[in-house]
Coordinates of C-alpha atoms in Angstrom, one line a residue:
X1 CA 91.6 233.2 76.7
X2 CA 94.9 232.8 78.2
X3 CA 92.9 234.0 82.2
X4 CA 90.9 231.1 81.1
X5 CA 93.8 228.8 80.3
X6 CA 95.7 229.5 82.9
X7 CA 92.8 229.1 85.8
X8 CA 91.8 225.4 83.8
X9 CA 95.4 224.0 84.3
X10 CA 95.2 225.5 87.7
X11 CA 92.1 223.4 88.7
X12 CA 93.3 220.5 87.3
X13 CA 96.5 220.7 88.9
X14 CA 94.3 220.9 92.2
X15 CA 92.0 218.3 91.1
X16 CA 95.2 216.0 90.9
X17 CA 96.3 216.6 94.1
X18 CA 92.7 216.2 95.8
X19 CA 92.3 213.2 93.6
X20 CA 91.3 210.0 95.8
X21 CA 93.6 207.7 95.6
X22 CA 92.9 204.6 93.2
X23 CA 92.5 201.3 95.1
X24 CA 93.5 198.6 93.4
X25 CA 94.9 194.6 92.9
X26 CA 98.2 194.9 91.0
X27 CA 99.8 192.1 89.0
X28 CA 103.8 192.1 89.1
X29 CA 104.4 194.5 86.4
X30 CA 102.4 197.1 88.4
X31 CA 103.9 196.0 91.4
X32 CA 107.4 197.1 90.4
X33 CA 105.7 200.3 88.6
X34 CA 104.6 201.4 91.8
X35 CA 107.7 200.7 93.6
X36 CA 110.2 203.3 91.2
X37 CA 107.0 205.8 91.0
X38 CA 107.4 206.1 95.0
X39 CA 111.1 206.0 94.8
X40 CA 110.8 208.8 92.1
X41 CA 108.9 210.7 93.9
X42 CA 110.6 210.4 97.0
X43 CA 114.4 210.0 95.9
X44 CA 116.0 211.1 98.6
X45 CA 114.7 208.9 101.3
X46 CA 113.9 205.8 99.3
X47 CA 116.0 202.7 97.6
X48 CA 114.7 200.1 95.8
X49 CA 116.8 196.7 95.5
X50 CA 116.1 193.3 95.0
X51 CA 117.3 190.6 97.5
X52 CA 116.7 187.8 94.9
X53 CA 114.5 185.4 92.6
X54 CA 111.3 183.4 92.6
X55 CA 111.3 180.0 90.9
X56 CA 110.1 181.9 87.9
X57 CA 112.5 184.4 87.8
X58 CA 110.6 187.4 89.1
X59 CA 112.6 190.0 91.5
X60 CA 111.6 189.9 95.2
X61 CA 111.9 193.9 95.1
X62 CA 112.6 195.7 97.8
X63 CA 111.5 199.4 99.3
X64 CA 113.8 201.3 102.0
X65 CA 112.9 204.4 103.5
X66 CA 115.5 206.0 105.4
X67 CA 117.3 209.7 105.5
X68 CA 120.4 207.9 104.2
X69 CA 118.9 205.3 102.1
X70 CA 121.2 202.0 101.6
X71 CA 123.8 203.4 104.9
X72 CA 122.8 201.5 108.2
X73 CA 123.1 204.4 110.8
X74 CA 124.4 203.3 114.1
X75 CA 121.6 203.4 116.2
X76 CA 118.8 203.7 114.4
X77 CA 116.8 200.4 114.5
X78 CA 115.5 198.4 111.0
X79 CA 112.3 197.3 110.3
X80 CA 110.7 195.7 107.6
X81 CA 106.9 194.3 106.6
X82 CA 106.9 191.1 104.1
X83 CA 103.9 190.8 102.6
X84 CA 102.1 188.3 99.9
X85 CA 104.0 184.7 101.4
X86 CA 101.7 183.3 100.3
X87 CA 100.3 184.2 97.1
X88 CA 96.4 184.2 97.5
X89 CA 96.6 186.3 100.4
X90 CA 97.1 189.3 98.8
X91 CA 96.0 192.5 101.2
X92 CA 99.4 192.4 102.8
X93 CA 100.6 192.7 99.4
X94 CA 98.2 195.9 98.6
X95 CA 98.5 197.1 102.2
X96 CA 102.4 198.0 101.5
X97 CA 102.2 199.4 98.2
X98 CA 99.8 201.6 99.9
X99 CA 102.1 202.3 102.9
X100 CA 104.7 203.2 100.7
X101 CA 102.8 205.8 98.9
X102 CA 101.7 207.1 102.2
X103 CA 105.0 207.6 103.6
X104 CA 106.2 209.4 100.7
X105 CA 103.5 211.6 100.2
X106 CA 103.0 212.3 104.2
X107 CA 107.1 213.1 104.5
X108 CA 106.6 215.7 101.4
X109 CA 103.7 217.2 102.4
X110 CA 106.2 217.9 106.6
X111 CA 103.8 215.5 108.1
X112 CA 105.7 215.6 111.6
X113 CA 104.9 212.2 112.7
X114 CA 106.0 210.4 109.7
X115 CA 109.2 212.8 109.3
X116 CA 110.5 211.2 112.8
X117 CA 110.1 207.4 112.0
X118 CA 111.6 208.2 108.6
X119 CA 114.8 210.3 109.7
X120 CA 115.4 207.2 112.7
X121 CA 114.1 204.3 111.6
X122 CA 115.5 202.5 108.4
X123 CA 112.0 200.7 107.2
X124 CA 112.0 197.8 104.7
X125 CA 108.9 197.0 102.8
X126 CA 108.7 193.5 100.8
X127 CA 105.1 193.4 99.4
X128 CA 105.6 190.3 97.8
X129 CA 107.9 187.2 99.0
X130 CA 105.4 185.0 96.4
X131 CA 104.8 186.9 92.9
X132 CA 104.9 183.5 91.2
X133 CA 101.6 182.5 93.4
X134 CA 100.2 185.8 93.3
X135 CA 100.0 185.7 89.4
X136 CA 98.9 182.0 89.6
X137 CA 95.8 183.4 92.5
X138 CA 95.4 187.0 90.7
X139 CA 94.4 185.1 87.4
X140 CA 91.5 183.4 88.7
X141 CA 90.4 186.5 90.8
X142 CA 88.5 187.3 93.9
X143 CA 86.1 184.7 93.0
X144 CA 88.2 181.4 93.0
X145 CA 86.4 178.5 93.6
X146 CA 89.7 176.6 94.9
X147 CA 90.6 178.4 98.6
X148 CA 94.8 177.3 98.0
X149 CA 95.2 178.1 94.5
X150 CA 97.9 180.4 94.0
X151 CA 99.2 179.7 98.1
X152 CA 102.3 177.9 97.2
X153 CA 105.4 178.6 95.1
X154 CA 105.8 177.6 91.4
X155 CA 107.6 174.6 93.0
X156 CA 104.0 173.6 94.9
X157 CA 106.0 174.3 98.4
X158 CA 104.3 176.6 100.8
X159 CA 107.0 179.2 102.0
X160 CA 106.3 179.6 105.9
X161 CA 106.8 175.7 105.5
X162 CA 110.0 176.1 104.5
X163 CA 112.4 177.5 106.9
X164 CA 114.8 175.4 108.7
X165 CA 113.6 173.9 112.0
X166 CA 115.4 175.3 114.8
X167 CA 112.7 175.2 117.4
X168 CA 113.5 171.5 118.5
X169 CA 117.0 172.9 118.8
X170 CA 115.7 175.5 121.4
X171 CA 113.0 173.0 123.1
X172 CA 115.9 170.9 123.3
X173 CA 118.5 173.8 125.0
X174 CA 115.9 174.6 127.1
X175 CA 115.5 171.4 128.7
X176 CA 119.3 170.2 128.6
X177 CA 121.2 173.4 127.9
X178 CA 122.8 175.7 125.3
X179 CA 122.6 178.7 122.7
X180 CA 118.8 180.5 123.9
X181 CA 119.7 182.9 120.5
X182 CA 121.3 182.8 116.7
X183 CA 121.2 178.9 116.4
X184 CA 122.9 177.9 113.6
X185 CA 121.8 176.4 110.7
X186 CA 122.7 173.2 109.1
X187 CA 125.4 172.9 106.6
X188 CA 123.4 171.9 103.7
X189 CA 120.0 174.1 104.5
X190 CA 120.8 176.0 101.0
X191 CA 119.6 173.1 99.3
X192 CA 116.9 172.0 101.1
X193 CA 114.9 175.3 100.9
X194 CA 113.4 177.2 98.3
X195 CA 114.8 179.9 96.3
X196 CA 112.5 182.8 98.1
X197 CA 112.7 181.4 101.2
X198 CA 116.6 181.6 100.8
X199 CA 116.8 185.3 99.5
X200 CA 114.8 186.2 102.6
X201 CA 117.1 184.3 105.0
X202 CA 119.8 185.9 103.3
X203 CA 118.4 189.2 103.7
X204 CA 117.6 188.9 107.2
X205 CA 121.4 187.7 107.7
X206 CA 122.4 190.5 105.9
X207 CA 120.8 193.3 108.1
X208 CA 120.3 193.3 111.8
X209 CA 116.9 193.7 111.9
X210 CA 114.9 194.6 115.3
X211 CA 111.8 194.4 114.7
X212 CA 109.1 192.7 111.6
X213 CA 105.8 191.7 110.9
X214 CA 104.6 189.1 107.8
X215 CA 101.1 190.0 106.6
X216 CA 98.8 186.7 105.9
X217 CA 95.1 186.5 105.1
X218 CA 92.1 184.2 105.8
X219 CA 91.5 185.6 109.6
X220 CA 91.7 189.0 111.6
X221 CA 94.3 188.2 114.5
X222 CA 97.8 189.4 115.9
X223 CA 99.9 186.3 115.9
X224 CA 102.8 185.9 118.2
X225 CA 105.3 183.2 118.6
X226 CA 106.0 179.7 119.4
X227 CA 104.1 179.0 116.5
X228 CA 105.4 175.4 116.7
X229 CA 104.1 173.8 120.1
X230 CA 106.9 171.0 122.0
X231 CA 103.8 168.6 121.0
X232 CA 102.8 169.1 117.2
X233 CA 98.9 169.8 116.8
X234 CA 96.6 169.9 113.7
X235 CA 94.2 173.0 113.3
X236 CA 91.2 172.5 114.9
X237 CA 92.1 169.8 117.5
X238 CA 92.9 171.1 121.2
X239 CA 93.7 175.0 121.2
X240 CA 95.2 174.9 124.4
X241 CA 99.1 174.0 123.3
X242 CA 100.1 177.5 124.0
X243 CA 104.1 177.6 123.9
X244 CA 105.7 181.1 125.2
X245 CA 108.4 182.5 124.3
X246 CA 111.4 184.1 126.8
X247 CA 109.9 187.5 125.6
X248 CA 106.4 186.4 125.6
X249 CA 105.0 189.4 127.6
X250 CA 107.0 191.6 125.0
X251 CA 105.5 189.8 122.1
X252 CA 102.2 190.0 123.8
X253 CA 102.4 193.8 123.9
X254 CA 103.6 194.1 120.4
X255 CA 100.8 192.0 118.8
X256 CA 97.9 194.2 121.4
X257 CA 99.6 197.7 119.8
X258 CA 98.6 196.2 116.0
X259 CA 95.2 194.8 117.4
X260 CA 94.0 198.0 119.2
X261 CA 95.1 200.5 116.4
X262 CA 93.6 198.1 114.1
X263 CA 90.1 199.7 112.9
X264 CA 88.0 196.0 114.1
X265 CA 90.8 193.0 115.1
X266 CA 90.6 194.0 119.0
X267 CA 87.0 193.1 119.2
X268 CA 87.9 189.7 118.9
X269 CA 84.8 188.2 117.0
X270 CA 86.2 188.0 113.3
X271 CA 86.0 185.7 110.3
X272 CA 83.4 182.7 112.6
X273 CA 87.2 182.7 115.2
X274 CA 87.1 184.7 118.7
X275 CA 90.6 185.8 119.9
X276 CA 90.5 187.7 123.5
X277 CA 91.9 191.4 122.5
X278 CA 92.4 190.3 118.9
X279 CA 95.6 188.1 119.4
X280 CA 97.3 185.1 120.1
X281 CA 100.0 183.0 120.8
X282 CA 100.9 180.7 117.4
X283 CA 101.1 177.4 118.8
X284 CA 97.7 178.0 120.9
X285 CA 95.8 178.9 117.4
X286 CA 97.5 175.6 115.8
X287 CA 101.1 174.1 115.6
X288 CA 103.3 175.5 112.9
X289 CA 106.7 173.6 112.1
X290 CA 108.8 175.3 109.6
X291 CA 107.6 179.1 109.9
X292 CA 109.2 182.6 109.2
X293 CA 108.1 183.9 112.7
X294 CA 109.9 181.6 114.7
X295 CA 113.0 181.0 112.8
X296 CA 113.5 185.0 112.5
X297 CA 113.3 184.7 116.7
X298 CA 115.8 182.2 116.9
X299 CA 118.1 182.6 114.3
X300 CA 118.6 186.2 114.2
X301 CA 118.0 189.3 116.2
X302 CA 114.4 190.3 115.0
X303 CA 111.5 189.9 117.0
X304 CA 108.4 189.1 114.3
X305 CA 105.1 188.5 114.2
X306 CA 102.4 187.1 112.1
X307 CA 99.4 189.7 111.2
X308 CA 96.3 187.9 109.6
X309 CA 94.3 190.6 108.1
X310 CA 91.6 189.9 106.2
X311 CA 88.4 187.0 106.6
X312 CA 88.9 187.0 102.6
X313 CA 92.0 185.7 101.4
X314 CA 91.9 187.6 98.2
X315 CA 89.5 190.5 99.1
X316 CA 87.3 192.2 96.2
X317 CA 88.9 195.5 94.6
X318 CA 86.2 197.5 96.5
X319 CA 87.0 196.3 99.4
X320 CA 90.6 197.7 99.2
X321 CA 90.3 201.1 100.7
X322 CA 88.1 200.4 103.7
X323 CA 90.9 197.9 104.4
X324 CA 93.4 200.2 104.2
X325 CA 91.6 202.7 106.7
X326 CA 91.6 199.8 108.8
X327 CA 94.8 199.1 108.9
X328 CA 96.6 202.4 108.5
X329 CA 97.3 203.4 111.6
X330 CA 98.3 200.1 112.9
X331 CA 101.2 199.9 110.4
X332 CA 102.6 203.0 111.3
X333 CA 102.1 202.2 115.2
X334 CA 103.7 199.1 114.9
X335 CA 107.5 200.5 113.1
X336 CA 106.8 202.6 116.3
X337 CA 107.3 200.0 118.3
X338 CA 111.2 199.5 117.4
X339 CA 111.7 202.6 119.3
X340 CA 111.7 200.9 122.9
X341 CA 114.0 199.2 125.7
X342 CA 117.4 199.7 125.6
X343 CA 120.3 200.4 122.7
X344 CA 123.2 201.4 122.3
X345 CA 126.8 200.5 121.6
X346 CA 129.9 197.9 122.4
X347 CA 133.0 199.3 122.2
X348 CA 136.3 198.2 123.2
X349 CA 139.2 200.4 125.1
X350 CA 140.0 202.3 122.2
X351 CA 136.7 202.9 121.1
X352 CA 136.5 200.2 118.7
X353 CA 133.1 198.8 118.2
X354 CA 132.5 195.1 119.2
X355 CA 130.7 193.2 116.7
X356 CA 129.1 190.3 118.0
X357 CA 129.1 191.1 121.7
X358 CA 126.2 189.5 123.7
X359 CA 123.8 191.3 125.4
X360 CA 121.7 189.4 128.0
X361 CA 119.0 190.5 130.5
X362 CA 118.9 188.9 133.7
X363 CA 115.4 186.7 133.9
X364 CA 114.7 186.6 130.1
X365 CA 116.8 183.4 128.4
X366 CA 116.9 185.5 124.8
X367 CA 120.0 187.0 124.0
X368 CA 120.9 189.2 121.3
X369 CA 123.9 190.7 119.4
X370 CA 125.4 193.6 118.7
X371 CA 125.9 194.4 114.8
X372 CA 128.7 194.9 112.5
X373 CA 128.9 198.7 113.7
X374 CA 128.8 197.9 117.3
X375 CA 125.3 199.1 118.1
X376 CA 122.5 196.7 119.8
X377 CA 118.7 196.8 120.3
X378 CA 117.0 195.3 122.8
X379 CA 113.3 195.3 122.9
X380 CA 111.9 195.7 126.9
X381 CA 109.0 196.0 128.2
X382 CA 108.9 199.1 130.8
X383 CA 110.9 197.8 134.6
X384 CA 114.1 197.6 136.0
X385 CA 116.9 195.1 134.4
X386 CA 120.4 193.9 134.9
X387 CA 121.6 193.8 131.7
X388 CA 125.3 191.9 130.8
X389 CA 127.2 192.4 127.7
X390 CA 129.7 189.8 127.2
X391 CA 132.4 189.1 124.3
X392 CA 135.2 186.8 123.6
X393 CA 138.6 187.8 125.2
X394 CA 136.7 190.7 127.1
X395 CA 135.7 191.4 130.6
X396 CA 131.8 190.6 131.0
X397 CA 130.3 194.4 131.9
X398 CA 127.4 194.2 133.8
X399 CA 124.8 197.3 134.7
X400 CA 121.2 197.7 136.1
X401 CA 118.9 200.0 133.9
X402 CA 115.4 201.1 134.2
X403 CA 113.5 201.5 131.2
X404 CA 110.4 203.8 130.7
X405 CA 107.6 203.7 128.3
X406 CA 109.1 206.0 126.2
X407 CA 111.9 206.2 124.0
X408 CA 114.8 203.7 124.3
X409 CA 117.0 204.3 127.3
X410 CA 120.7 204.4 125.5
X411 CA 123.3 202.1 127.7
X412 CA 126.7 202.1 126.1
X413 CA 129.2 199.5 127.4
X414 CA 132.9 199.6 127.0
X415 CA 134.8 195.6 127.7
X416 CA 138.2 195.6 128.8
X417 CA 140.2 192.9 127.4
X418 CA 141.1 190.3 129.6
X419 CA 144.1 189.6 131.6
X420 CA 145.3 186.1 131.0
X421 CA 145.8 184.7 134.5
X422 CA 149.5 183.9 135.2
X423 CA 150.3 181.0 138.0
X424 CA 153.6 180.5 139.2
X425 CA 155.6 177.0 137.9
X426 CA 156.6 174.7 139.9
X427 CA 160.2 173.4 139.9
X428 CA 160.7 169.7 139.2
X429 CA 163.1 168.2 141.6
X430 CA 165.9 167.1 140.0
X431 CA 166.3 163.1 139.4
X432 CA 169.4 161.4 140.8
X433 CA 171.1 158.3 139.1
X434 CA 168.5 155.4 138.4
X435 CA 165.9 158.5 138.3
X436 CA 165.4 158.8 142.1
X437 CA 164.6 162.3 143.2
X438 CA 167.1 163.2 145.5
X439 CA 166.0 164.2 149.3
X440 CA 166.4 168.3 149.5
X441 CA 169.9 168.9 151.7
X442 CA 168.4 170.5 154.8
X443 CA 170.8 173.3 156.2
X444 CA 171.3 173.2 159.7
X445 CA 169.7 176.4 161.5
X446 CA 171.8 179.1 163.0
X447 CA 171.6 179.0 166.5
X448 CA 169.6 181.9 168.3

């Protein structure tokens, strides 16, 4: 009896671990379920943390992988997927909790491929920037009559509306002159934006991300910024008001490496839209004041783009797992991705690092910064560049790289304070009485 026993328990422990995996929409409760299950299982190279509040009060949670979750390694670029910014467009949302038990499962089981991204790239997953819409769209189900019901916050505001507006800064800098990177922000932009939309400008402050991608619904394309054109255009009404970016051939390359990997968006033909390899530029589609994409470009150092995944903005339960085949391999291709162009770190004379420093490639008007430990990342496309890294009170360094197709090429750069130029004063010539300068008393030559 006990043989018998004993080879039951074994085939259900085998069935569980052959199982398929349930596919499945899951409300806010069993949102944050999933989240500590993965952590749990995966304890070591996960951390889960909340970066604030909805209107409601619900946590926008949170999930790291890393080999030293919650320590930013020098080096080794961050990443992060935000999913659900809109709360009826829930695959993003779905797509993450299932890349999260993927990643767990795959590093357990020595999966090579997902070992290597894990152990050098810290990878932050937000599958939900919206749980107050969610609820309001996952109440009435995949068979809402009303197509924006559950889109907006509990305040009504839609969230990639809702950033500040720094692209007539840069259309503006462009034309005139000025900052081409980390534009500030106006003094008073905590009050004038949302409560989500300010934990996730908070968060974005708070890490020096390289590299992101916010998951939408309600067409199958790659998006790329601008997504605001220099002359504002409704949906629908002249496509043609494509507006590049400094880095447009970069962004061009990042959108075509989640389009091809995706199982159908590089055909082009989805959801009644064509889109020539599956992508395009924001502003070309329709003009987009206000968005995540743009302001993540020009306020920080992250390079993002907007993946619309699904014809169905809330897609039927059945339809979950032929999604996520679709889409699996694109997710993991695209944290690739941060693993390209040039790093490395600023560092003074004494090897301190050099926070701030500027790092600016000949050709491209997009600069970026080094972080609070010294190290920068700077996405490239494969060529040769002359790359300057500049700081206050430091000698400008200057070098030429060529940069492969592979990994990053590491160029290190160590700025020599600056000498303060010293000129010689001139002596005043003394003022007589009445304040006439007196004529200089010439001694007579000695005779040769």
């Amino acid at each position: 009896m006990s043989g018998l026993l004993s080879v039951f328990l074994h085939l259900l422990l085998l069935f569980k671990l052959v199982a398929p995996v349930t596919f499945r929409h899951r409300r806010y409760d069993d949102l944050v379920r999933t989240l500590y299950k993965v952590h749990n299982e995966c304890p070591y190279i996960t951390r889960v943390y909340s970066i604030g509040r909805s209107v409601k009060g619900r946590h926008l949670y949170v999930l790291e992988f890393s080999d030293y979750p919650g320590i930013h390694e020098p080096l080794e670029p961050e990443v992060k997927y935000v999913g659900n910014m809109h709360g009826n467009e829930v695959l993003g949302r779905e797509l993450l909790l299932q890349l999260s038990e993927f990643l767990c499962e795959e590093f357990r089981n020595g999966n090579q491929r997902i070992v290597r991204l894990v152990e050098g790239t810290r990878i932050h997953l937000l599958p939900s920037m919206n749980p107050d819409g969610y609820e309001v769209a996952a109440a009435q189900g995949p068979d809402i009559s009303g197509y924006l019901i559950g889109r907006n916050n509990a305040n009504g505001v839609d969230l990639n509306r809702n950033f500040p507006d720094l692209n007539t800064y840069i259309y503006y800098n462009e034309k005139y002159g000025g900052p081409n990177h980390h534009l500030p922000l106006p003094d008073n932009w905590k009050s004038q934006v949302e409560p989500e939309t300010r934990a996730v400008i908070q968060w974005i402050r708070s890490f020096n991300f390289v590299l992101s991608a916010n998951l939408h619904g309600g067409a199958v394309v790659a998006n790329y910024p601008y997504d605001k054109s220099l002359e504002h255009r409704i949906r629908g009404f002249r496509r043609t008001a494509n507006t590049p970016t400094p880095d447009d051939k970069l962004f061009q390359k990042l959108a075509k490496v989640y389009s091809y990997a995706h199982g159908w968006m590089h055909q082009g033909w989805n959801c009644g839209d064509y889109f020539p390899d599956g992508i395009t530029n924001g502003a070309s589609w329709y003009s987009l004041s206000k968005g995540m994409q743009d302001f993540n470009y020009l306020h920080t150092n992250c390079f993002e783009i907007t993946l619309e995944l699904s014809c169905d903005k809330f897609p039927r339960q059945e339809e979950l797992q032929r999604e996520w085949l679709g889409n699996r391999e694109a997710l993991i291709q695209f944290l690739e991705q941060a693993h390209q162009g040039i790093k490395g770190m600023v560092l003074d004379e004494n090897n301190n690092n050099l926070a701030e420093a500027v790092i600016s490639v000949s050709g491209i008007n997009h600069d970026v910064t080094s972080g609070d430990h010294g190290d920068y990342f700077r996405l490239l496309l494969p060529g040769t560049y002359t790359v300057t890294a500049t700081a206050p009170g430091f000698d400008p360094e200057t070098v030429i790289v060529t940069v492969g197709p592979g990994e990053p090429k590491l160029v290190d750069f160590q700025l020599k304070r600056s000498i303060p130029q010293v000129f010689p004063t001139r002596r005043v010539p003394s003022a007589g009485p009445g304040g006439r300068v007196l004529p200089k008393r010439v001694q007579p030559r000695a005779a040769k």
